[in-house]
Amino acid sequence: MPAPPIEAPPAADRPAADAPAPVTGDVTDVVRSDRSLWRDGDFLRFWGGQGVSQIGSSVGRIALPVLAVSVLDATAFQVGLLDAVQFAAFLLIGLPAGAWVDRWRKRRTMIAADAVRAVAMLAIPVLWWTGSLDFWHLLAVAAVVGTATVFFDVGYQSFVPVLVPSGRVADANGKLEATAQVARLGGPGIGGALLSVVSVPVLFVAEAVGYLVSAIALITVRDSERRPDPPQEASLIGQIRAGLSFVVRHPLISRITAATGISNFFSTVAATLYPILILRELGLGAPVFGLIMSLGAVGGVLGAALASRIGDRVGEGNALPLSLVASTVLMLLMPAATLMPAPWLQITALSVADFGFSVLVVVYNVLQVSMRQRVCPPALLGRMNASIRCLVWGVMPIGALLGGWLGGWIGIVPTILIGVVGAGTACVPLFFSPLWGMRRLPS
């Protein structure tokens, strides 16, 4: 099952070397906005680096739950705890991270975060080869990678409007999201196939390499970002308050944030137990797990390609609540798969659920993330993105812990069903908002 909405890595977001060339105002932006992104070498390098990084992350994404469930024999609660640790940093440091990133150059922040993540990921195969790998090591690595990811993601979503002109932001997001979904298409399948010939910890090397390639690509990228001016708010608390205030007061972003938070919380309750459902309850095996995730990623690629067309057909505002409703209906196939008598029927049901869910989540993400980047003042981009990530990803560790605890108490399938039904309520803040009936989201 794909990550819940936002993320946009999630998915899920040109400094010259140390002295960026000055920007010449509107004339420069007009010239660059007329240039296709296919002719923008800096965007292409950034895009390529992120593509390799996403493939590595997708290979590693199947490795972590398989390592925990199949190799270390983790319980449902331990799996929930592992998921919670991965996202806990968004809750614990998400808000100050946004204020800090608004003070820093985004590209340098992402390079440092990639380096930290690469080193942390390499620790797992090293510990395994020395015979000392234990479950708490996974928790430690997940905590370090999660913390670095907070800074990378805030910088990433704030960097896109710096790297490309405003008229190309949606196009850039669509390309980046499509690449992320292509990586999700191949990564789990590659990981599942490799598991038949190599040990699970080896897959973490691929993820580390992806982070290193991303860092190298970012080093070669140039942009027009200048050193940020000191924020008007003197204190860190004041800076955080400014970002939160923008999110809470904006009539559209506040509703989208509420809906995404609800969806992420309940989807995480279900998604936490998804590997156990496939690997242990249904006994379908790691290669099938990778295959299902890859088929789901096909839907993500399709969603990225169709996001603007779907927005044109049903209205961009309407597409947001409708995508949440439809994704909930498809998620019902997850618990329903346990009632099916044959493995091929179970695999088909789970694949359809993953495929359709990915289409709808990516449509949702491309439309709403592009709108957020367009309407937010540049000086607030980091704090706005961090505030939203804290609110909508900060609930995910709570959902993961709840899912793990409920899974051990009432069972895997009943807990997944609770998560699916709860996710269905996420559409309510959007149906009863100015978004319903809006043909175009604002610029």
mmCIF file of N, CA and C in Angstrom, residues 64-80 135 272-286 288-289 338 346 350 404 407-408 411-413 416:
data_model
loop_
_atom_site.group_PDB
_atom_site.id
_atom_site.type_symbol
_atom_site.label_atom_id
_atom_site.label_comp_id
_atom_site.label_asym_id
_atom_site.label_seq_id
_atom_site.Cartn_x
_atom_site.Cartn_y
_atom_site.Cartn_z
ATOM 1 N N LEU A 64 12.968 -3.095 4.614
ATOM 2 C CA LEU A 64 12.787 -2.845 6.043
ATOM 3 C C LEU A 64 11.695 -3.723 6.655
ATOM 4 N N PRO A 65 10.461 -3.764 6.090
ATOM 5 C CA PRO A 65 9.468 -4.649 6.702
ATOM 6 C C PRO A 65 9.803 -6.135 6.564
ATOM 7 N N VAL A 66 10.416 -6.522 5.443
ATOM 8 C CA VAL A 66 10.787 -7.939 5.286
ATOM 9 C C VAL A 66 11.857 -8.315 6.300
ATOM 10 N N LEU A 67 12.820 -7.427 6.508
ATOM 11 C CA LEU A 67 13.860 -7.690 7.500
ATOM 12 C C LEU A 67 13.261 -7.823 8.894
ATOM 13 N N ALA A 68 12.323 -6.915 9.222
ATOM 14 C CA ALA A 68 11.722 -6.944 10.559
ATOM 15 C C ALA A 68 10.836 -8.169 10.755
ATOM 16 N N VAL A 69 9.984 -8.473 9.760
ATOM 17 C CA VAL A 69 8.984 -9.534 9.916
ATOM 18 C C VAL A 69 9.591 -10.917 9.691
ATOM 19 N N SER A 70 10.342 -11.064 8.599
ATOM 20 C CA SER A 70 10.790 -12.404 8.199
ATOM 21 C C SER A 70 12.127 -12.806 8.803
ATOM 22 N N VAL A 71 13.003 -11.850 9.054
ATOM 23 C CA VAL A 71 14.340 -12.184 9.560
ATOM 24 C C VAL A 71 14.416 -12.022 11.076
ATOM 25 N N LEU A 72 13.903 -10.899 11.592
ATOM 26 C CA LEU A 72 13.982 -10.637 13.029
ATOM 27 C C LEU A 72 12.709 -11.047 13.762
ATOM 28 N N ASP A 73 11.719 -11.580 13.017
ATOM 29 C CA ASP A 73 10.485 -12.117 13.617
ATOM 30 C C ASP A 73 9.788 -11.085 14.509
ATOM 31 N N ALA A 74 9.620 -9.856 13.992
ATOM 32 C CA ALA A 74 9.009 -8.782 14.772
ATOM 33 C C ALA A 74 7.522 -9.041 14.977
ATOM 34 N N THR A 75 7.027 -8.617 16.142
ATOM 35 C CA THR A 75 5.598 -8.717 16.433
ATOM 36 C C THR A 75 4.856 -7.554 15.775
ATOM 37 N N ALA A 76 3.505 -7.611 15.831
ATOM 38 C CA ALA A 76 2.706 -6.522 15.261
ATOM 39 C C ALA A 76 3.028 -5.201 15.942
ATOM 40 N N PHE A 77 3.202 -5.224 17.262
ATOM 41 C CA PHE A 77 3.515 -3.986 17.970
ATOM 42 C C PHE A 77 4.888 -3.458 17.566
ATOM 43 N N GLN A 78 5.858 -4.359 17.396
ATOM 44 C CA GLN A 78 7.197 -3.913 16.994
ATOM 45 C C GLN A 78 7.173 -3.299 15.596
ATOM 46 N N VAL A 79 6.392 -3.878 14.687
ATOM 47 C CA VAL A 79 6.272 -3.305 13.351
ATOM 48 C C VAL A 79 5.645 -1.908 13.441
ATOM 49 N N GLY A 80 4.621 -1.771 14.296
ATOM 50 C CA GLY A 80 4.025 -0.460 14.491
ATOM 51 C C GLY A 80 5.003 0.531 15.085
ATOM 52 N N PHE A 135 16.855 -5.812 16.557
ATOM 53 C CA PHE A 135 15.713 -4.966 16.201
ATOM 54 C C PHE A 135 15.927 -3.514 16.618
ATOM 55 N N THR A 272 0.392 0.079 8.375
ATOM 56 C CA THR A 272 1.379 -0.505 9.282
ATOM 57 C C THR A 272 1.319 -2.034 9.272
ATOM 58 N N LEU A 273 0.115 -2.570 9.161
ATOM 59 C CA LEU A 273 -0.071 -4.019 9.219
ATOM 60 C C LEU A 273 -0.110 -4.672 7.836
ATOM 61 N N TYR A 274 0.055 -3.869 6.794
ATOM 62 C CA TYR A 274 -0.019 -4.394 5.433
ATOM 63 C C TYR A 274 1.052 -5.455 5.169
ATOM 64 N N PRO A 275 2.334 -5.223 5.553
ATOM 65 C CA PRO A 275 3.327 -6.288 5.327
ATOM 66 C C PRO A 275 2.993 -7.575 6.075
ATOM 67 N N ILE A 276 2.467 -7.452 7.301
ATOM 68 C CA ILE A 276 2.097 -8.658 8.058
ATOM 69 C C ILE A 276 0.942 -9.370 7.374
ATOM 70 N N LEU A 277 -0.014 -8.608 6.850
ATOM 71 C CA LEU A 277 -1.145 -9.210 6.132
ATOM 72 C C LEU A 277 -0.656 -10.064 4.966
ATOM 73 N N ILE A 278 0.280 -9.527 4.179
ATOM 74 C CA ILE A 278 0.746 -10.224 2.980
ATOM 75 C C ILE A 278 1.728 -11.343 3.329
ATOM 76 N N LEU A 279 2.686 -11.027 4.207
ATOM 77 C CA LEU A 279 3.765 -11.985 4.461
ATOM 78 C C LEU A 279 3.368 -13.083 5.435
ATOM 79 N N ARG A 280 2.534 -12.747 6.430
ATOM 80 C CA ARG A 280 2.247 -13.718 7.492
ATOM 81 C C ARG A 280 0.813 -14.247 7.420
ATOM 82 N N GLU A 281 -0.173 -13.354 7.342
ATOM 83 C CA GLU A 281 -1.573 -13.792 7.331
ATOM 84 C C GLU A 281 -1.916 -14.566 6.052
ATOM 85 N N LEU A 282 -1.532 -14.002 4.903
ATOM 86 C CA LEU A 282 -1.837 -14.652 3.626
ATOM 87 C C LEU A 282 -0.692 -15.543 3.154
ATOM 88 N N GLY A 283 0.503 -15.350 3.678
ATOM 89 C CA GLY A 283 1.644 -16.193 3.314
ATOM 90 C C GLY A 283 2.028 -16.103 1.855
ATOM 91 N N LEU A 284 1.947 -14.915 1.268
ATOM 92 C CA LEU A 284 2.207 -14.770 -0.165
ATOM 93 C C LEU A 284 3.685 -14.603 -0.490
ATOM 94 N N GLY A 285 4.519 -14.243 0.477
ATOM 95 C CA GLY A 285 5.959 -14.178 0.256
ATOM 96 C C GLY A 285 6.450 -12.805 -0.169
ATOM 97 N N ALA A 286 7.756 -12.571 0.045
ATOM 98 C CA ALA A 286 8.364 -11.272 -0.256
ATOM 99 C C ALA A 286 8.336 -10.922 -1.744
ATOM 100 N N VAL A 288 6.085 -11.649 -3.963
ATOM 101 C CA VAL A 288 4.724 -11.193 -4.269
ATOM 102 C C VAL A 288 4.466 -9.827 -3.648
ATOM 103 N N PHE A 289 4.991 -9.599 -2.456
ATOM 104 C CA PHE A 289 4.880 -8.286 -1.825
ATOM 105 C C PHE A 289 5.480 -7.211 -2.730
ATOM 106 N N THR A 338 -8.697 -11.348 2.408
ATOM 107 C CA THR A 338 -8.593 -12.503 3.318
ATOM 108 C C THR A 338 -9.789 -13.442 3.192
ATOM 109 N N GLN A 346 -6.486 -13.333 -4.177
ATOM 110 C CA GLN A 346 -5.965 -12.421 -3.163
ATOM 111 C C GLN A 346 -4.971 -11.434 -3.778
ATOM 112 N N LEU A 350 -5.454 -7.286 -4.009
ATOM 113 C CA LEU A 350 -4.475 -6.379 -3.421
ATOM 114 C C LEU A 350 -3.806 -5.508 -4.490
ATOM 115 N N GLY A 404 -0.259 -1.018 15.452
ATOM 116 C CA GLY A 404 0.471 -2.154 16.015
ATOM 117 C C GLY A 404 -0.180 -2.689 17.274
ATOM 118 N N GLY A 407 -3.520 -4.323 16.333
ATOM 119 C CA GLY A 407 -3.277 -5.572 15.613
ATOM 120 C C GLY A 407 -2.959 -6.721 16.549
ATOM 121 N N GLY A 408 -2.233 -6.423 17.634
ATOM 122 C CA GLY A 408 -1.950 -7.464 18.600
ATOM 123 C C GLY A 408 -3.116 -7.777 19.516
ATOM 124 N N GLY A 411 -6.581 -8.234 16.352
ATOM 125 C CA GLY A 411 -6.270 -8.959 15.133
ATOM 126 C C GLY A 411 -5.902 -8.034 13.982
ATOM 127 N N ILE A 412 -5.218 -8.594 13.003
ATOM 128 C CA ILE A 412 -4.709 -7.816 11.874
ATOM 129 C C ILE A 412 -5.844 -7.284 11.001
ATOM 130 N N VAL A 413 -6.742 -8.158 10.574
ATOM 131 C CA VAL A 413 -7.796 -7.755 9.632
ATOM 132 C C VAL A 413 -8.774 -6.752 10.248
ATOM 133 N N ILE A 416 -7.101 -3.331 10.253
ATOM 134 C CA ILE A 416 -7.028 -2.742 8.911
ATOM 135 C C ILE A 416 -8.387 -2.173 8.516
#
